[in-house]
Amino acid sequence: MQDLSDLVTPSVQHGLDLAGIFVFAISGALLAVRKNFDVFGIAVLASVTALGGGIFRDVMIGAVPPAAFTELGYFVTPLFAAALVFFLHPEVERINGAVNVFDAAGLGLFCVTGTVKAYEYGLGLTASAALGLATAVGGGVLRDVLANEVPSLLRWDRDLYAVPAMVGAGIVVLCIRFDALSPLTSGLAVITAFALRLLAIGRHWRAPRAWNRRSAVSERPEGQM
């Protein structure tokens, strides 16, 4: 197995994890404000969004207890983000599309860090990419469920969500396969997934539904969050 420790150092990995946790927590806290949750609900939704995917990944690869429960920074970061949104949400909400932008940033960061960590724990390339995807989308799915929303991942009337994460994770495993993984290529994978998600939002790219579909379900799309 290729040794990634010289390419993606623990400090770089830790920094990317914290960045992803922070931006995902912001998106979760903003949704909680929009849903009129109280301060506890804001903190819970921020933490679940930020840490849910990473906890699932760590349990699956046997990295227990998960880093979310052993690293103080991982635990405190979403609470800091929740406090920031609690006091400054009017200013944060003025940023056009703030929830989608923060969510896209977290998606890009976590699909990369999740794939790298899974590979470091001995998984093959395909399984590592799958867990990178789960790391990226898992927190958002839990966020939507707790907020009484059908997860964006499953909705035909929402812009592409999982596909950008799949592309980012795919870039990482290709770089590993061809001995090209580095902080630069990892950053390019993050940016690619982030940009694809934003393009999907801006241009309303959606995945196709079943061929020759027949359904009584209403075709009227619901409004974006």
mmCIF file with all atom_site columns, C-alpha atoms in Angstrom:
data_model
loop_
_atom_site.group_PDB
_atom_site.id
_atom_site.type_symbol
_atom_site.label_atom_id
_atom_site.label_alt_id
_atom_site.label_comp_id
_atom_site.label_asym_id
_atom_site.label_entity_id
_atom_site.label_seq_id
_atom_site.pdbx_PDB_ins_code
_atom_site.Cartn_x
_atom_site.Cartn_y
_atom_site.Cartn_z
_atom_site.occupancy
_atom_site.B_iso_or_equiv
_atom_site.pdbx_formal_charge
_atom_site.auth_seq_id
_atom_site.auth_comp_id
_atom_site.auth_asym_id
_atom_site.auth_atom_id
_atom_site.pdbx_PDB_model_num
ATOM 1   C CA . MET A 1 1   ? 0.000   0.000  0.000   1.00 0.00 ? 1   MET A CA 1
ATOM 2   C CA . GLN A 1 2   ? 1.197   3.490  -0.775  1.00 0.00 ? 2   GLN A CA 1
ATOM 3   C CA . ASP A 1 3   ? 2.290   5.442  2.280   1.00 0.00 ? 3   ASP A CA 1
ATOM 4   C CA . LEU A 1 4   ? 0.357   8.684  2.362   1.00 0.00 ? 4   LEU A CA 1
ATOM 5   C CA . SER A 1 5   ? 1.951   10.104 5.495   1.00 0.00 ? 5   SER A CA 1
ATOM 6   C CA . ASP A 1 6   ? 4.589   12.003 3.534   1.00 0.00 ? 6   ASP A CA 1
ATOM 7   C CA . LEU A 1 7   ? 2.015   13.446 1.134   1.00 0.00 ? 7   LEU A CA 1
ATOM 8   C CA . VAL A 1 8   ? -0.864  14.403 3.397   1.00 0.00 ? 8   VAL A CA 1
ATOM 9   C CA . THR A 1 9   ? 0.629   15.067 6.827   1.00 0.00 ? 9   THR A CA 1
ATOM 10  C CA . PRO A 1 10  ? -1.415  14.661 10.015  1.00 0.00 ? 10  PRO A CA 1
ATOM 11  C CA . SER A 1 11  ? -1.399  18.427 10.521  1.00 0.00 ? 11  SER A CA 1
ATOM 12  C CA . VAL A 1 12  ? -2.787  19.017 6.999   1.00 0.00 ? 12  VAL A CA 1
ATOM 13  C CA . GLN A 1 13  ? -5.407  16.297 7.506   1.00 0.00 ? 13  GLN A CA 1
ATOM 14  C CA . HIS A 1 14  ? -6.374  17.783 10.866  1.00 0.00 ? 14  HIS A CA 1
ATOM 15  C CA . GLY A 1 15  ? -6.634  21.275 9.423   1.00 0.00 ? 15  GLY A CA 1
ATOM 16  C CA . LEU A 1 16  ? -8.852  20.125 6.537   1.00 0.00 ? 16  LEU A CA 1
ATOM 17  C CA . ASP A 1 17  ? -11.064 18.212 8.968   1.00 0.00 ? 17  ASP A CA 1
ATOM 18  C CA . LEU A 1 18  ? -11.535 21.293 11.163  1.00 0.00 ? 18  LEU A CA 1
ATOM 19  C CA . ALA A 1 19  ? -12.297 23.460 8.132   1.00 0.00 ? 19  ALA A CA 1
ATOM 20  C CA . GLY A 1 20  ? -14.894 20.976 6.911   1.00 0.00 ? 20  GLY A CA 1
ATOM 21  C CA . ILE A 1 21  ? -16.441 20.673 10.366  1.00 0.00 ? 21  ILE A CA 1
ATOM 22  C CA . PHE A 1 22  ? -16.724 24.449 10.656  1.00 0.00 ? 22  PHE A CA 1
ATOM 23  C CA . VAL A 1 23  ? -18.387 25.059 7.298   1.00 0.00 ? 23  VAL A CA 1
ATOM 24  C CA . PHE A 1 24  ? -20.791 22.129 7.697   1.00 0.00 ? 24  PHE A CA 1
ATOM 25  C CA . ALA A 1 25  ? -21.676 23.338 11.190  1.00 0.00 ? 25  ALA A CA 1
ATOM 26  C CA . ILE A 1 26  ? -22.451 26.788 9.798   1.00 0.00 ? 26  ILE A CA 1
ATOM 27  C CA . SER A 1 27  ? -24.862 25.279 7.268   1.00 0.00 ? 27  SER A CA 1
ATOM 28  C CA . GLY A 1 28  ? -26.558 23.188 9.947   1.00 0.00 ? 28  GLY A CA 1
ATOM 29  C CA . ALA A 1 29  ? -26.892 26.115 12.338  1.00 0.00 ? 29  ALA A CA 1
ATOM 30  C CA . LEU A 1 30  ? -28.316 28.361 9.610   1.00 0.00 ? 30  LEU A CA 1
ATOM 31  C CA . LEU A 1 31  ? -30.959 25.776 8.765   1.00 0.00 ? 31  LEU A CA 1
ATOM 32  C CA . ALA A 1 32  ? -31.818 25.512 12.452  1.00 0.00 ? 32  ALA A CA 1
ATOM 33  C CA . VAL A 1 33  ? -32.337 29.287 12.598  1.00 0.00 ? 33  VAL A CA 1
ATOM 34  C CA . ARG A 1 34  ? -34.557 29.133 9.533   1.00 0.00 ? 34  ARG A CA 1
ATOM 35  C CA . LYS A 1 35  ? -36.573 26.379 11.220  1.00 0.00 ? 35  LYS A CA 1
ATOM 36  C CA . ASN A 1 36  ? -36.906 28.566 14.342  1.00 0.00 ? 36  ASN A CA 1
ATOM 37  C CA . PHE A 1 37  ? -35.003 26.125 16.599  1.00 0.00 ? 37  PHE A CA 1
ATOM 38  C CA . ASP A 1 38  ? -33.884 27.255 20.057  1.00 0.00 ? 38  ASP A CA 1
ATOM 39  C CA . VAL A 1 39  ? -30.241 27.560 21.106  1.00 0.00 ? 39  VAL A CA 1
ATOM 40  C CA . PHE A 1 40  ? -29.993 23.866 21.978  1.00 0.00 ? 40  PHE A CA 1
ATOM 41  C CA . GLY A 1 41  ? -31.505 22.873 18.643  1.00 0.00 ? 41  GLY A CA 1
ATOM 42  C CA . ILE A 1 42  ? -29.060 25.132 16.813  1.00 0.00 ? 42  ILE A CA 1
ATOM 43  C CA . ALA A 1 43  ? -26.121 23.509 18.607  1.00 0.00 ? 43  ALA A CA 1
ATOM 44  C CA . VAL A 1 44  ? -27.430 19.992 17.967  1.00 0.00 ? 44  VAL A CA 1
ATOM 45  C CA . LEU A 1 45  ? -28.093 20.559 14.269  1.00 0.00 ? 45  LEU A CA 1
ATOM 46  C CA . ALA A 1 46  ? -24.697 22.217 13.815  1.00 0.00 ? 46  ALA A CA 1
ATOM 47  C CA . SER A 1 47  ? -22.914 19.324 15.550  1.00 0.00 ? 47  SER A CA 1
ATOM 48  C CA . VAL A 1 48  ? -24.816 16.577 13.736  1.00 0.00 ? 48  VAL A CA 1
ATOM 49  C CA . THR A 1 49  ? -24.216 18.195 10.352  1.00 0.00 ? 49  THR A CA 1
ATOM 50  C CA . ALA A 1 50  ? -20.521 18.683 11.067  1.00 0.00 ? 50  ALA A CA 1
ATOM 51  C CA . LEU A 1 51  ? -19.709 15.354 12.709  1.00 0.00 ? 51  LEU A CA 1
ATOM 52  C CA . GLY A 1 52  ? -22.262 12.816 11.494  1.00 0.00 ? 52  GLY A CA 1
ATOM 53  C CA . GLY A 1 53  ? -20.474 11.747 8.323   1.00 0.00 ? 53  GLY A CA 1
ATOM 54  C CA . GLY A 1 54  ? -17.091 11.538 10.015  1.00 0.00 ? 54  GLY A CA 1
ATOM 55  C CA . ILE A 1 55  ? -18.450 9.430  12.878  1.00 0.00 ? 55  ILE A CA 1
ATOM 56  C CA . PHE A 1 56  ? -20.013 7.005  10.405  1.00 0.00 ? 56  PHE A CA 1
ATOM 57  C CA . ARG A 1 57  ? -16.705 6.763  8.507   1.00 0.00 ? 57  ARG A CA 1
ATOM 58  C CA . ASP A 1 58  ? -14.659 6.159  11.640  1.00 0.00 ? 58  ASP A CA 1
ATOM 59  C CA . VAL A 1 59  ? -17.006 3.439  12.887  1.00 0.00 ? 59  VAL A CA 1
ATOM 60  C CA . MET A 1 60  ? -16.901 1.706  9.496   1.00 0.00 ? 60  MET A CA 1
ATOM 61  C CA . ILE A 1 61  ? -13.087 1.682  9.296   1.00 0.00 ? 61  ILE A CA 1
ATOM 62  C CA . GLY A 1 62  ? -12.609 0.742  12.955  1.00 0.00 ? 62  GLY A CA 1
ATOM 63  C CA . ALA A 1 63  ? -11.134 4.072  14.044  1.00 0.00 ? 63  ALA A CA 1
ATOM 64  C CA . VAL A 1 64  ? -12.858 3.952  17.414  1.00 0.00 ? 64  VAL A CA 1
ATOM 65  C CA . PRO A 1 65  ? -13.659 5.853  19.448  1.00 0.00 ? 65  PRO A CA 1
ATOM 66  C CA . PRO A 1 66  ? -14.336 8.270  16.562  1.00 0.00 ? 66  PRO A CA 1
ATOM 67  C CA . ALA A 1 67  ? -12.161 11.361 16.347  1.00 0.00 ? 67  ALA A CA 1
ATOM 68  C CA . ALA A 1 68  ? -15.208 13.501 17.158  1.00 0.00 ? 68  ALA A CA 1
ATOM 69  C CA . PHE A 1 69  ? -15.078 12.108 20.720  1.00 0.00 ? 69  PHE A CA 1
ATOM 70  C CA . THR A 1 70  ? -11.314 12.164 21.232  1.00 0.00 ? 70  THR A CA 1
ATOM 71  C CA . GLU A 1 71  ? -10.267 15.475 19.655  1.00 0.00 ? 71  GLU A CA 1
ATOM 72  C CA . LEU A 1 72  ? -11.376 18.517 21.624  1.00 0.00 ? 72  LEU A CA 1
ATOM 73  C CA . GLY A 1 73  ? -11.125 20.690 18.524  1.00 0.00 ? 73  GLY A CA 1
ATOM 74  C CA . TYR A 1 74  ? -13.597 18.498 16.669  1.00 0.00 ? 74  TYR A CA 1
ATOM 75  C CA . PHE A 1 75  ? -16.091 18.810 19.504  1.00 0.00 ? 75  PHE A CA 1
ATOM 76  C CA . VAL A 1 76  ? -15.675 22.539 20.118  1.00 0.00 ? 76  VAL A CA 1
ATOM 77  C CA . THR A 1 77  ? -15.589 23.743 16.493  1.00 0.00 ? 77  THR A CA 1
ATOM 78  C CA . PRO A 1 78  ? -19.285 23.082 15.698  1.00 0.00 ? 78  PRO A CA 1
ATOM 79  C CA . LEU A 1 79  ? -20.296 24.689 18.993  1.00 0.00 ? 79  LEU A CA 1
ATOM 80  C CA . PHE A 1 80  ? -18.280 27.776 18.076  1.00 0.00 ? 80  PHE A CA 1
ATOM 81  C CA . ALA A 1 81  ? -19.959 27.866 14.668  1.00 0.00 ? 81  ALA A CA 1
ATOM 82  C CA . ALA A 1 82  ? -23.368 27.491 16.333  1.00 0.00 ? 82  ALA A CA 1
ATOM 83  C CA . ALA A 1 83  ? -22.618 30.386 18.684  1.00 0.00 ? 83  ALA A CA 1
ATOM 84  C CA . LEU A 1 84  ? -21.472 32.525 15.759  1.00 0.00 ? 84  LEU A CA 1
ATOM 85  C CA . VAL A 1 85  ? -24.712 31.892 13.884  1.00 0.00 ? 85  VAL A CA 1
ATOM 86  C CA . PHE A 1 86  ? -26.811 32.325 17.039  1.00 0.00 ? 86  PHE A CA 1
ATOM 87  C CA . PHE A 1 87  ? -25.550 35.870 17.556  1.00 0.00 ? 87  PHE A CA 1
ATOM 88  C CA . LEU A 1 88  ? -24.793 36.932 13.984  1.00 0.00 ? 88  LEU A CA 1
ATOM 89  C CA . HIS A 1 89  ? -27.290 35.047 11.835  1.00 0.00 ? 89  HIS A CA 1
ATOM 90  C CA . PRO A 1 90  ? -28.894 38.218 10.395  1.00 0.00 ? 90  PRO A CA 1
ATOM 91  C CA . GLU A 1 91  ? -25.492 39.218 9.024   1.00 0.00 ? 91  GLU A CA 1
ATOM 92  C CA . VAL A 1 92  ? -24.704 35.681 7.872   1.00 0.00 ? 92  VAL A CA 1
ATOM 93  C CA . GLU A 1 93  ? -28.115 35.318 6.197   1.00 0.00 ? 93  GLU A CA 1
ATOM 94  C CA . ARG A 1 94  ? -27.454 38.431 4.130   1.00 0.00 ? 94  ARG A CA 1
ATOM 95  C CA . ILE A 1 95  ? -24.825 36.488 2.233   1.00 0.00 ? 95  ILE A CA 1
ATOM 96  C CA . ASN A 1 96  ? -26.716 35.292 -0.820  1.00 0.00 ? 96  ASN A CA 1
ATOM 97  C CA . GLY A 1 97  ? -27.022 31.517 -0.796  1.00 0.00 ? 97  GLY A CA 1
ATOM 98  C CA . ALA A 1 98  ? -25.012 31.187 2.422   1.00 0.00 ? 98  ALA A CA 1
ATOM 99  C CA . VAL A 1 99  ? -26.353 27.760 3.329   1.00 0.00 ? 99  VAL A CA 1
ATOM 100 C CA . ASN A 1 100 ? -25.621 26.315 -0.112  1.00 0.00 ? 100 ASN A CA 1
ATOM 101 C CA . VAL A 1 101 ? -22.137 27.822 -0.295  1.00 0.00 ? 101 VAL A CA 1
ATOM 102 C CA . PHE A 1 102 ? -21.104 26.558 3.142   1.00 0.00 ? 102 PHE A CA 1
ATOM 103 C CA . ASP A 1 103 ? -22.629 23.170 2.431   1.00 0.00 ? 103 ASP A CA 1
ATOM 104 C CA . ALA A 1 104 ? -20.765 22.941 -0.894  1.00 0.00 ? 104 ALA A CA 1
ATOM 105 C CA . ALA A 1 105 ? -17.483 23.821 0.829   1.00 0.00 ? 105 ALA A CA 1
ATOM 106 C CA . GLY A 1 106 ? -18.009 21.136 3.452   1.00 0.00 ? 106 GLY A CA 1
ATOM 107 C CA . LEU A 1 107 ? -18.958 18.633 0.764   1.00 0.00 ? 107 LEU A CA 1
ATOM 108 C CA . GLY A 1 108 ? -15.708 19.282 -1.089  1.00 0.00 ? 108 GLY A CA 1
ATOM 109 C CA . LEU A 1 109 ? -13.528 19.107 2.002   1.00 0.00 ? 109 LEU A CA 1
ATOM 110 C CA . PHE A 1 110 ? -15.073 15.987 3.489   1.00 0.00 ? 110 PHE A CA 1
ATOM 111 C CA . CYS A 1 111 ? -15.178 13.882 0.329   1.00 0.00 ? 111 CYS A CA 1
ATOM 112 C CA . VAL A 1 112 ? -11.394 14.322 0.125   1.00 0.00 ? 112 VAL A CA 1
ATOM 113 C CA . THR A 1 113 ? -10.468 13.869 3.794   1.00 0.00 ? 113 THR A CA 1
ATOM 114 C CA . GLY A 1 114 ? -12.871 10.937 4.155   1.00 0.00 ? 114 GLY A CA 1
ATOM 115 C CA . THR A 1 115 ? -11.388 9.121  1.161   1.00 0.00 ? 115 THR A CA 1
ATOM 116 C CA . VAL A 1 116 ? -7.815  9.667  2.325   1.00 0.00 ? 116 VAL A CA 1
ATOM 117 C CA . LYS A 1 117 ? -8.516  8.455  5.865   1.00 0.00 ? 117 LYS A CA 1
ATOM 118 C CA . ALA A 1 118 ? -10.371 5.353  4.662   1.00 0.00 ? 118 ALA A CA 1
ATOM 119 C CA . TYR A 1 119 ? -7.438  4.436  2.406   1.00 0.00 ? 119 TYR A CA 1
ATOM 120 C CA . GLU A 1 120 ? -4.953  4.993  5.224   1.00 0.00 ? 120 GLU A CA 1
ATOM 121 C CA . TYR A 1 121 ? -6.901  2.432  7.283   1.00 0.00 ? 121 TYR A CA 1
ATOM 122 C CA . GLY A 1 122 ? -6.410  -0.247 4.655   1.00 0.00 ? 122 GLY A CA 1
ATOM 123 C CA . LEU A 1 123 ? -9.499  -0.044 2.458   1.00 0.00 ? 123 LEU A CA 1
ATOM 124 C CA . GLY A 1 124 ? -9.243  -0.460 -1.296  1.00 0.00 ? 124 GLY A CA 1
ATOM 125 C CA . LEU A 1 125 ? -9.677  2.412  -3.698  1.00 0.00 ? 125 LEU A CA 1
ATOM 126 C CA . THR A 1 126 ? -13.362 1.797  -4.446  1.00 0.00 ? 126 THR A CA 1
ATOM 127 C CA . ALA A 1 127 ? -14.315 1.335  -0.801  1.00 0.00 ? 127 ALA A CA 1
ATOM 128 C CA . SER A 1 128 ? -12.302 4.408  0.155   1.00 0.00 ? 128 SER A CA 1
ATOM 129 C CA . ALA A 1 129 ? -14.151 6.513  -2.409  1.00 0.00 ? 129 ALA A CA 1
ATOM 130 C CA . ALA A 1 130 ? -17.483 5.173  -1.137  1.00 0.00 ? 130 ALA A CA 1
ATOM 131 C CA . LEU A 1 131 ? -16.635 6.142  2.427   1.00 0.00 ? 131 LEU A CA 1
ATOM 132 C CA . GLY A 1 132 ? -15.397 9.525  1.222   1.00 0.00 ? 132 GLY A CA 1
ATOM 133 C CA . LEU A 1 133 ? -18.848 10.036 -0.286  1.00 0.00 ? 133 LEU A CA 1
ATOM 134 C CA . ALA A 1 134 ? -20.530 8.902  2.941   1.00 0.00 ? 134 ALA A CA 1
ATOM 135 C CA . THR A 1 135 ? -18.358 11.283 4.948   1.00 0.00 ? 135 THR A CA 1
ATOM 136 C CA . ALA A 1 136 ? -19.366 14.165 2.716   1.00 0.00 ? 136 ALA A CA 1
ATOM 137 C CA . VAL A 1 137 ? -23.120 13.570 2.557   1.00 0.00 ? 137 VAL A CA 1
ATOM 138 C CA . GLY A 1 138 ? -23.828 11.788 5.851   1.00 0.00 ? 138 GLY A CA 1
ATOM 139 C CA . GLY A 1 139 ? -24.013 14.911 8.017   1.00 0.00 ? 139 GLY A CA 1
ATOM 140 C CA . GLY A 1 140 ? -26.254 16.692 5.533   1.00 0.00 ? 140 GLY A CA 1
ATOM 141 C CA . VAL A 1 141 ? -28.641 13.724 5.435   1.00 0.00 ? 141 VAL A CA 1
ATOM 142 C CA . LEU A 1 142 ? -28.881 13.662 9.232   1.00 0.00 ? 142 LEU A CA 1
ATOM 143 C CA . ARG A 1 143 ? -29.357 17.438 9.276   1.00 0.00 ? 143 ARG A CA 1
ATOM 144 C CA . ASP A 1 144 ? -32.285 17.249 6.879   1.00 0.00 ? 144 ASP A CA 1
ATOM 145 C CA . VAL A 1 145 ? -33.920 14.355 8.740   1.00 0.00 ? 145 VAL A CA 1
ATOM 146 C CA . LEU A 1 146 ? -33.705 16.141 12.099  1.00 0.00 ? 146 LEU A CA 1
ATOM 147 C CA . ALA A 1 147 ? -35.084 19.304 10.495  1.00 0.00 ? 147 ALA A CA 1
ATOM 148 C CA . ASN A 1 148 ? -38.035 17.302 9.128   1.00 0.00 ? 148 ASN A CA 1
ATOM 149 C CA . GLU A 1 149 ? -36.871 17.628 5.521   1.00 0.00 ? 149 GLU A CA 1
ATOM 150 C CA . VAL A 1 150 ? -36.560 14.908 2.908   1.00 0.00 ? 150 VAL A CA 1
ATOM 151 C CA . PRO A 1 151 ? -32.757 14.679 2.457   1.00 0.00 ? 151 PRO A CA 1
ATOM 152 C CA . SER A 1 152 ? -31.561 16.675 -0.544  1.00 0.00 ? 152 SER A CA 1
ATOM 153 C CA . LEU A 1 153 ? -29.562 13.611 -1.545  1.00 0.00 ? 153 LEU A CA 1
ATOM 154 C CA . LEU A 1 154 ? -32.800 11.743 -2.370  1.00 0.00 ? 154 LEU A CA 1
ATOM 155 C CA . ARG A 1 155 ? -34.890 14.436 -4.011  1.00 0.00 ? 155 ARG A CA 1
ATOM 156 C CA . TRP A 1 156 ? -35.394 14.706 -7.758  1.00 0.00 ? 156 TRP A CA 1
ATOM 157 C CA . ASP A 1 157 ? -36.263 18.395 -7.454  1.00 0.00 ? 157 ASP A CA 1
ATOM 158 C CA . ARG A 1 158 ? -32.946 19.328 -5.859  1.00 0.00 ? 158 ARG A CA 1
ATOM 159 C CA . ASP A 1 159 ? -29.716 20.104 -7.648  1.00 0.00 ? 159 ASP A CA 1
ATOM 160 C CA . LEU A 1 160 ? -26.933 17.522 -7.824  1.00 0.00 ? 160 LEU A CA 1
ATOM 161 C CA . TYR A 1 161 ? -25.547 16.826 -4.350  1.00 0.00 ? 161 TYR A CA 1
ATOM 162 C CA . ALA A 1 162 ? -23.862 13.440 -4.223  1.00 0.00 ? 162 ALA A CA 1
ATOM 163 C CA . VAL A 1 163 ? -22.362 13.577 -7.727  1.00 0.00 ? 163 VAL A CA 1
ATOM 164 C CA . PRO A 1 164 ? -19.881 16.404 -6.936  1.00 0.00 ? 164 PRO A CA 1
ATOM 165 C CA . ALA A 1 165 ? -18.717 14.462 -3.873  1.00 0.00 ? 165 ALA A CA 1
ATOM 166 C CA . MET A 1 166 ? -18.322 11.328 -5.981  1.00 0.00 ? 166 MET A CA 1
ATOM 167 C CA . VAL A 1 167 ? -16.192 13.286 -8.447  1.00 0.00 ? 167 VAL A CA 1
ATOM 168 C CA . GLY A 1 168 ? -13.993 14.676 -5.659  1.00 0.00 ? 168 GLY A CA 1
ATOM 169 C CA . ALA A 1 169 ? -13.514 11.239 -4.098  1.00 0.00 ? 169 ALA A CA 1
ATOM 170 C CA . GLY A 1 170 ? -12.825 9.790  -7.543  1.00 0.00 ? 170 GLY A CA 1
ATOM 171 C CA . ILE A 1 171 ? -10.075 12.323 -8.180  1.00 0.00 ? 171 ILE A CA 1
ATOM 172 C CA . VAL A 1 172 ? -8.438  11.371 -4.879  1.00 0.00 ? 172 VAL A CA 1
ATOM 173 C CA . VAL A 1 173 ? -8.394  7.640  -5.589  1.00 0.00 ? 173 VAL A CA 1
ATOM 174 C CA . LEU A 1 174 ? -7.073  8.244  -9.101  1.00 0.00 ? 174 LEU A CA 1
ATOM 175 C CA . CYS A 1 175 ? -4.272  10.341 -7.626  1.00 0.00 ? 175 CYS A CA 1
ATOM 176 C CA . ILE A 1 176 ? -3.509  7.567  -5.134  1.00 0.00 ? 176 ILE A CA 1
ATOM 177 C CA . ARG A 1 177 ? -3.548  4.968  -7.903  1.00 0.00 ? 177 ARG A CA 1
ATOM 178 C CA . PHE A 1 178 ? -1.033  6.910  -9.977  1.00 0.00 ? 178 PHE A CA 1
ATOM 179 C CA . ASP A 1 179 ? 1.113   8.091  -7.041  1.00 0.00 ? 179 ASP A CA 1
ATOM 180 C CA . ALA A 1 180 ? 0.071   11.704 -7.604  1.00 0.00 ? 180 ALA A CA 1
ATOM 181 C CA . LEU A 1 181 ? -1.634  12.529 -4.313  1.00 0.00 ? 181 LEU A CA 1
ATOM 182 C CA . SER A 1 182 ? -0.249  15.682 -2.697  1.00 0.00 ? 182 SER A CA 1
ATOM 183 C CA . PRO A 1 183 ? -1.604  18.720 -0.858  1.00 0.00 ? 183 PRO A CA 1
ATOM 184 C CA . LEU A 1 184 ? -1.927  20.402 -4.265  1.00 0.00 ? 184 LEU A CA 1
ATOM 185 C CA . THR A 1 185 ? -3.907  17.612 -5.927  1.00 0.00 ? 185 THR A CA 1
ATOM 186 C CA . SER A 1 186 ? -6.001  17.165 -2.784  1.00 0.00 ? 186 SER A CA 1
ATOM 187 C CA . GLY A 1 187 ? -6.810  20.865 -2.897  1.00 0.00 ? 187 GLY A CA 1
ATOM 188 C CA . LEU A 1 188 ? -7.744  20.577 -6.561  1.00 0.00 ? 188 LEU A CA 1
ATOM 189 C CA . ALA A 1 189 ? -10.115 17.716 -5.693  1.00 0.00 ? 189 ALA A CA 1
ATOM 190 C CA . VAL A 1 190 ? -11.747 19.869 -3.008  1.00 0.00 ? 190 VAL A CA 1
ATOM 191 C CA . ILE A 1 191 ? -12.121 22.804 -5.393  1.00 0.00 ? 191 ILE A CA 1
ATOM 192 C CA . THR A 1 192 ? -13.514 20.591 -8.153  1.00 0.00 ? 192 THR A CA 1
ATOM 193 C CA . ALA A 1 193 ? -16.217 19.112 -5.930  1.00 0.00 ? 193 ALA A CA 1
ATOM 194 C CA . PHE A 1 194 ? -17.013 22.551 -4.508  1.00 0.00 ? 194 PHE A CA 1
ATOM 195 C CA . ALA A 1 195 ? -17.230 24.155 -7.950  1.00 0.00 ? 195 ALA A CA 1
ATOM 196 C CA . LEU A 1 196 ? -19.393 21.352 -9.366  1.00 0.00 ? 196 LEU A CA 1
ATOM 197 C CA . ARG A 1 197 ? -21.829 21.701 -6.486  1.00 0.00 ? 197 ARG A CA 1
ATOM 198 C CA . LEU A 1 198 ? -22.064 25.474 -6.970  1.00 0.00 ? 198 LEU A CA 1
ATOM 199 C CA . LEU A 1 199 ? -22.517 25.046 -10.735 1.00 0.00 ? 199 LEU A CA 1
ATOM 200 C CA . ALA A 1 200 ? -25.251 22.494 -10.090 1.00 0.00 ? 200 ALA A CA 1
ATOM 201 C CA . ILE A 1 201 ? -27.000 25.001 -7.838  1.00 0.00 ? 201 ILE A CA 1
ATOM 202 C CA . GLY A 1 202 ? -26.555 27.898 -10.247 1.00 0.00 ? 202 GLY A CA 1
ATOM 203 C CA . ARG A 1 203 ? -27.609 25.970 -13.362 1.00 0.00 ? 203 ARG A CA 1
ATOM 204 C CA . HIS A 1 204 ? -30.056 23.589 -11.680 1.00 0.00 ? 204 HIS A CA 1
ATOM 205 C CA . TRP A 1 205 ? -28.319 20.418 -12.809 1.00 0.00 ? 205 TRP A CA 1
ATOM 206 C CA . ARG A 1 206 ? -30.299 17.390 -11.677 1.00 0.00 ? 206 ARG A CA 1
ATOM 207 C CA . ALA A 1 207 ? -29.923 13.650 -11.979 1.00 0.00 ? 207 ALA A CA 1
ATOM 208 C CA . PRO A 1 208 ? -32.250 11.818 -14.375 1.00 0.00 ? 208 PRO A CA 1
ATOM 209 C CA . ARG A 1 209 ? -35.181 9.864  -13.021 1.00 0.00 ? 209 ARG A CA 1
ATOM 210 C CA . ALA A 1 210 ? -36.383 6.421  -14.110 1.00 0.00 ? 210 ALA A CA 1
ATOM 211 C CA . TRP A 1 211 ? -36.730 5.870  -17.855 1.00 0.00 ? 211 TRP A CA 1
ATOM 212 C CA . ASN A 1 212 ? -40.335 6.076  -19.098 1.00 0.00 ? 212 ASN A CA 1
ATOM 213 C CA . ARG A 1 213 ? -41.388 6.952  -15.586 1.00 0.00 ? 213 ARG A CA 1
ATOM 214 C CA . ARG A 1 214 ? -45.089 6.859  -14.708 1.00 0.00 ? 214 ARG A CA 1
ATOM 215 C CA . SER A 1 215 ? -46.129 8.253  -11.330 1.00 0.00 ? 215 SER A CA 1
ATOM 216 C CA . ALA A 1 216 ? -48.977 10.050 -9.649  1.00 0.00 ? 216 ALA A CA 1
ATOM 217 C CA . VAL A 1 217 ? -46.551 12.093 -7.568  1.00 0.00 ? 217 VAL A CA 1
ATOM 218 C CA . SER A 1 218 ? -46.847 15.833 -8.164  1.00 0.00 ? 218 SER A CA 1
ATOM 219 C CA . GLU A 1 219 ? -44.316 17.268 -10.577 1.00 0.00 ? 219 GLU A CA 1
ATOM 220 C CA . ARG A 1 220 ? -44.247 20.622 -8.815  1.00 0.00 ? 220 ARG A CA 1
ATOM 221 C CA . PRO A 1 221 ? -40.762 21.182 -7.347  1.00 0.00 ? 221 PRO A CA 1
ATOM 222 C CA . GLU A 1 222 ? -40.563 22.388 -3.795  1.00 0.00 ? 222 GLU A CA 1
ATOM 223 C CA . GLY A 1 223 ? -38.667 25.582 -3.033  1.00 0.00 ? 223 GLY A CA 1
ATOM 224 C CA . GLN A 1 224 ? -34.988 25.461 -2.226  1.00 0.00 ? 224 GLN A CA 1
ATOM 225 C CA . MET A 1 225 ? -33.883 25.777 1.360   1.00 0.00 ? 225 MET A CA 1
#
